[in-house]
Structures are given as structure tokens and as C-alpha cells.
Coordinates of C-alpha atoms in Angstrom, one line a residue:
M146 CA -10.7 3.1 -3.3
C147 CA -10.7 5.2 -6.5
P148 CA -12.1 3.9 -9.8
P149 CA -9.7 4.4 -12.6
E150 CA -12.0 5.8 -15.3
H151 CA -9.4 8.5 -16.0
F152 CA -6.4 6.3 -15.3
R153 CA -3.7 7.2 -17.8
V154 CA 0.1 6.8 -17.5
T155 CA 1.0 10.4 -18.3
Y156 CA 4.3 10.6 -16.4
S157 CA 6.9 8.3 -15.1
I158 CA 7.9 8.5 -11.5
N159 CA 8.6 4.9 -10.6
P160 CA 10.5 2.0 -12.2
W161 CA 7.4 0.0 -13.0
M162 CA 6.1 2.4 -15.5
D163 CA 6.8 1.6 -19.2
L164 CA 5.4 4.3 -21.4
T165 CA 5.7 2.0 -24.4
K166 CA 3.0 -0.2 -22.9
P167 CA -0.1 1.9 -22.7
V168 CA -2.8 1.1 -20.2
D169 CA -6.1 -0.4 -21.5
S170 CA -8.4 1.9 -19.5
R171 CA -11.5 -0.3 -19.9
L172 CA -9.7 -3.3 -18.7
A173 CA -8.1 -1.4 -15.8
L174 CA -11.6 -0.3 -14.7
A175 CA -12.9 -3.9 -15.0
Q176 CA -10.0 -5.2 -12.9
W177 CA -10.5 -2.4 -10.3
S178 CA -14.2 -3.3 -10.2
D179 CA -13.4 -6.9 -9.6
L180 CA -11.3 -5.9 -6.6
R181 CA -14.0 -3.7 -5.2
D182 CA -16.6 -6.5 -5.7
L183 CA -14.3 -9.1 -4.1
Y184 CA -13.9 -7.0 -0.9
R185 CA -17.7 -6.7 -0.7
S186 CA -18.2 -10.4 -1.2
L187 CA -15.9 -11.0 1.7
G188 CA -18.1 -8.8 3.9
H189 CA -16.0 -5.6 3.9
T190 CA -17.5 -2.1 3.5
V191 CA -16.0 -0.2 0.5
A192 CA -16.1 3.5 0.1
E193 CA -15.0 5.1 -3.2
L194 CA -13.1 8.3 -4.0
E195 CA -14.4 10.2 -7.1
P196 CA -11.7 10.1 -9.8
R197 CA -10.0 13.2 -11.0
P198 CA -8.8 13.2 -14.6
E199 CA -5.8 15.4 -13.7
L200 CA -4.7 13.0 -10.9
P201 CA -4.2 9.6 -12.6
D202 CA -2.5 8.0 -9.6
L203 CA -5.5 8.8 -7.3
V204 CA -6.5 5.2 -8.2
F205 CA -3.7 4.2 -5.8
A206 CA -5.7 5.3 -2.8
A207 CA -3.4 3.7 -0.2
N208 CA -1.0 6.6 -0.6
G209 CA -3.2 9.4 0.6
A210 CA -3.1 9.0 4.4
L211 CA -2.6 6.7 7.4
V212 CA -5.7 6.1 9.5
L213 CA -5.2 4.6 12.9
D214 CA -7.2 4.6 16.2
G215 CA -9.6 7.1 14.6
R216 CA -6.8 9.6 13.8
V217 CA -5.7 10.5 10.3
L218 CA -2.2 11.6 9.2
G219 CA -2.4 13.0 5.7
A220 CA 0.2 12.4 3.0
R221 CA 2.8 14.8 1.7
F222 CA 3.8 13.4 -1.6
A223 CA 7.4 13.3 -2.9
H224 CA 6.6 14.2 -6.5
P225 CA 4.7 17.3 -7.7
E226 CA 2.6 15.2 -10.1
R227 CA 0.8 13.8 -7.0
F228 CA 0.6 16.8 -4.7
G229 CA -3.1 17.4 -5.5
E230 CA -4.0 14.0 -4.2
A231 CA -3.3 15.0 -0.6
R232 CA -6.0 17.6 -0.6
V233 CA -8.5 15.1 -2.1
H234 CA -7.9 12.7 0.7
E235 CA -8.0 15.4 3.3
E236 CA -11.4 16.6 2.1
W237 CA -12.7 13.1 2.0
H238 CA -11.7 12.3 5.6
L239 CA -13.0 15.6 6.9
A240 CA -16.3 15.1 5.1
H241 CA -16.7 11.6 6.6
G242 CA -15.8 12.5 10.1
H243 CA -12.8 10.2 10.5
G244 CA -11.5 11.8 13.7
E245 CA -8.6 14.2 14.1
F246 CA -6.8 15.0 10.9
Q247 CA -3.2 16.3 10.7
R248 CA -1.5 17.6 7.7
A249 CA 2.0 16.1 7.4
Q250 CA 5.0 18.4 7.8
H251 CA 7.4 15.8 6.3
T252 CA 7.2 13.7 3.2
N253 CA 5.2 10.5 3.6
E254 CA 3.1 8.6 1.2
G255 CA 0.5 7.1 3.5
E256 CA 0.1 3.4 3.6
G257 CA 2.6 3.1 0.8
D258 CA 5.3 3.5 3.4
F259 CA 3.4 3.0 6.7
T260 CA 1.8 -0.3 7.8
V261 CA 0.4 -1.4 11.2
T262 CA 0.8 -4.3 13.5
A263 CA -0.9 -4.7 16.9
S264 CA 1.7 -2.7 18.7
W265 CA 3.9 -0.9 16.1
V266 CA 3.9 1.2 13.0
L267 CA 6.4 -0.1 10.4
A268 CA 7.7 2.7 8.3
G269 CA 9.7 2.6 5.1
H270 CA 12.0 5.2 3.7
G271 CA 14.7 5.4 1.0
F272 CA 12.8 6.4 -2.1
R273 CA 9.6 8.3 -1.3
S274 CA 8.9 8.9 2.4
S275 CA 11.3 10.9 4.7
P276 CA 12.8 9.4 7.9
Q277 CA 11.5 12.6 9.7
A278 CA 8.0 11.4 8.9
H279 CA 8.5 8.5 11.2
Q280 CA 9.0 10.7 14.2
E281 CA 6.0 12.8 13.1
A282 CA 3.8 9.6 13.0
Q283 CA 5.0 8.4 16.4
E284 CA 4.2 11.7 18.0
F285 CA 0.7 11.8 16.4
F286 CA -0.4 8.2 16.9
G287 CA 1.5 7.5 20.2
R288 CA 2.7 4.2 18.9
P289 CA 6.3 3.0 18.4
V290 CA 7.4 3.6 14.8
I291 CA 10.1 1.2 13.4
G292 CA 12.0 2.6 10.5
L293 CA 13.0 0.3 7.6
D294 CA 15.5 1.3 4.9
L295 CA 14.5 0.3 1.4
V296 CA 17.5 -0.1 -1.0
D297 CA 16.1 -1.6 -4.2
P298 CA 14.4 1.0 -6.4
R299 CA 12.0 -1.7 -7.7
F300 CA 10.5 -1.7 -4.2
Y301 CA 10.1 2.0 -3.8
H302 CA 7.4 1.8 -1.1
L303 CA 7.2 -0.5 1.9
D304 CA 3.9 -1.9 0.6
T305 CA 5.7 -3.4 -2.4
A306 CA 8.1 -5.3 -0.1
L307 CA 6.2 -6.2 3.1
C308 CA 2.7 -7.2 4.0
V309 CA 1.1 -7.4 7.5
L310 CA -1.1 -10.5 7.5
D311 CA -2.9 -9.8 10.7
D312 CA -2.9 -6.3 12.3
Q313 CA -4.1 -7.8 15.6
R314 CA -0.8 -9.6 16.0
D315 CA 2.9 -8.5 16.1
D316 CA 4.3 -11.6 14.4
A317 CA 2.2 -12.1 11.2
V318 CA 4.0 -10.6 8.2
M319 CA 5.5 -11.6 4.8
Y320 CA 8.3 -9.7 3.2
Y321 CA 11.1 -9.8 0.6
P322 CA 14.5 -9.5 2.5
E323 CA 16.6 -8.2 -0.4
A324 CA 14.5 -5.1 -0.7
F325 CA 15.9 -3.9 2.6
S326 CA 19.3 -2.7 3.9
P327 CA 21.3 -5.2 6.0
G328 CA 20.5 -3.4 9.2
S329 CA 16.8 -3.4 8.4
R330 CA 16.9 -7.1 7.5
A331 CA 18.4 -7.8 10.9
V332 CA 15.6 -5.8 12.6
L333 CA 12.9 -7.7 10.6
A334 CA 14.5 -11.0 11.4
R335 CA 14.5 -10.2 15.1
L336 CA 10.9 -8.8 15.2
F337 CA 9.4 -11.5 12.9
P338 CA 11.4 -14.7 13.2
D339 CA 8.5 -16.7 11.7
A340 CA 7.7 -14.4 8.8
I341 CA 7.0 -15.7 5.4
L342 CA 10.0 -14.8 3.2
A343 CA 9.0 -14.1 -0.4
R344 CA 11.1 -15.1 -3.4
E345 CA 12.2 -12.6 -6.0
A346 CA 9.7 -13.8 -8.6
D347 CA 6.8 -13.3 -6.3
A348 CA 8.0 -10.0 -5.1
L349 CA 8.5 -8.8 -8.6
A350 CA 4.8 -9.8 -9.3
L351 CA 4.0 -7.4 -6.5
G352 CA 2.8 -10.3 -4.5
L353 CA 3.6 -8.5 -1.3
N354 CA 1.3 -5.6 -2.4
A355 CA -1.5 -7.7 -0.9
V356 CA -4.3 -7.0 1.6
S357 CA -5.2 -9.4 4.4
D358 CA -8.1 -9.3 6.9
G359 CA -6.4 -11.8 9.1
H360 CA -7.7 -14.8 7.2
H361 CA -8.3 -14.0 3.5
V362 CA -5.3 -12.6 1.7
V363 CA -6.1 -10.9 -1.6
V364 CA -2.9 -11.2 -3.6
P365 CA -1.9 -10.7 -7.3
Q366 CA -2.5 -13.9 -9.2
A367 CA 1.0 -13.9 -10.7
A368 CA 2.5 -14.4 -7.2
Q369 CA 1.7 -18.1 -7.2
G370 CA 4.7 -19.1 -5.1
L371 CA 3.1 -17.5 -2.1
F372 CA -0.2 -19.4 -2.2
T373 CA 1.0 -22.7 -0.7
T374 CA 2.9 -21.1 2.1
L375 CA 0.0 -18.9 3.0
R376 CA -2.3 -21.9 3.1
T377 CA 0.2 -23.8 5.2
R378 CA 0.1 -20.9 7.7
G379 CA -3.7 -21.0 7.9
Y380 CA -4.6 -18.2 5.5
E381 CA -6.8 -18.3 2.4
P382 CA -5.1 -16.7 -0.5
I383 CA -7.5 -15.2 -3.1
P384 CA -5.7 -14.4 -6.3
I385 CA -6.8 -11.5 -8.5
D386 CA -5.6 -10.1 -11.8
L387 CA -4.7 -6.4 -11.6
S388 CA -2.2 -6.6 -14.5
E389 CA -3.3 -3.3 -16.0
L390 CA -2.8 -1.4 -12.8
L391 CA 0.6 -3.0 -12.4
K392 CA 1.7 -1.1 -15.5
G393 CA 1.2 2.1 -13.4
G394 CA 3.3 0.7 -10.5
G395 CA 0.6 -0.7 -8.1
S396 CA -1.6 -3.6 -7.3
V397 CA -4.0 -4.8 -4.6
K398 CA -2.7 -2.8 -1.6
C399 CA -1.9 0.3 -3.6
C400 CA -5.6 0.5 -4.5
T401 CA -6.8 0.0 -1.0
A402 CA -6.7 2.5 1.9
E403 CA -7.7 0.9 5.2
L404 CA -9.8 2.7 7.8
R405 CA -8.8 1.6 11.3

């Protein structure tokens, strides 16, 4: 995670940014701190990246790499405004000894477009990451990579449209069908016949930009339509307000890089 002391919306590279609504930096930091403290209260270990004033989107730490089975595939960002983040993440992983690190040859934005189940890597493309990055990830991690085509620009990363609820299982996900192409919807329906299907209002609240440890699901508080369904499925939804970070295009998952 990266605290947003220097978080400023200084450029617009996604449809969530509205430059007429400036970010309250103090409130953004307080909301980020609430998320960090919540993870620790749930028993998770949280490491922090040092903020860089020239890299305002570094707060969205999920985009910097994919870590799986002790191996790290670095990001290769789509927009030049974020290029510098890749090196920050690389330096951090190398300094902390997180196994073999590989620089990406093809555009991928880390856990923005990669997510993991027990057997597969699900990989989004259409707006940021390249389909060629899917093959690169499959070769590096030795796991089947399933490509999913995003077609709605409001859901420009996979982690805005789909959440894995338990990465020890292959059947525990929630997603918003309309974010995907017809073929990808068919793939998702076949792979996850019992998935939780989000409504548009909850998806637009970035309710699928959530983080689950297999029981607790930290989810944006505005996505209230998901809470009852999650409880019915045996999960404990924990709502949190990250409304200031939403102005920059991210929420719970965007701020969270998972070390597997």
C-alpha cells in the first residue's frame, strides 16, 4: 500500500477522473489510513510504499506487479504518466527478497488486470493491458491464464469488474457481466456458474474493487446491494469509505497489492 500524502489528480487517464472535483488530500490520507488499519485489525500484515510526489497514482499499489507462488511479474504501464511506478515496485520487491522478478515485455497493469483463483490466472484486456501479456504471464507463472475482454470504458481494469472471493477455490467470484464482451461473459458463466452477479449501481460504486481473505470482504460502503448476498454466501462484508480515492479512479483493491 502507498499512503497518498502527495495524491493529486494532475492528469486524466480514466473515465472516473473529474478535474472539476478536486481531491481533499487530508481526507484521502485519512481514508487510506482507515483501510490500512482495518487490514491490520483483521490480522493481516501491511507493508507500505513510500509516496512519490511526481507519481500521484502510486497510491493505487495493486497496479505495480503480480506476485504469485513467490515470483513477481512487474508492470509495464499503458500511460507514460505512470511509467515511473514500475521501477518503484521493482526496487521494492527486489529489496524485500520476493523471489524471482521479471520485467514485463508487454503492457500489463499488475493486479489491475490480473487476478488469481486456486488454479487459474484471470486476465483482463481491452483498455490497459495487452493480450500478449497473458501469454507472458502463463509462461512465467506456469498457470493457465484465461483472457477476458473488457468492453465498457467505465470498467477499464479487471479489478473494477470482477473480484475473487477466495483464491483457494476456483468457484468463488463476483462480477458485473455487462463489463465484458459476449464471449467473455459466456466463459465466465461456464467457469463460475454460482458467481455473485453485481448490479450496475454496485459496480459503478466500484463495489467489485474489493479485497477478500476468504471470509472478510472489504468493500466500498456505497455498494450496499452486495452486502446481503455476500452474507448469504457465508462472507462477512466490511464496508469502508474511500470516496476521495474514487475521484482518482480507484478503491479498496486498487490500493492493495497482495503478496502470495
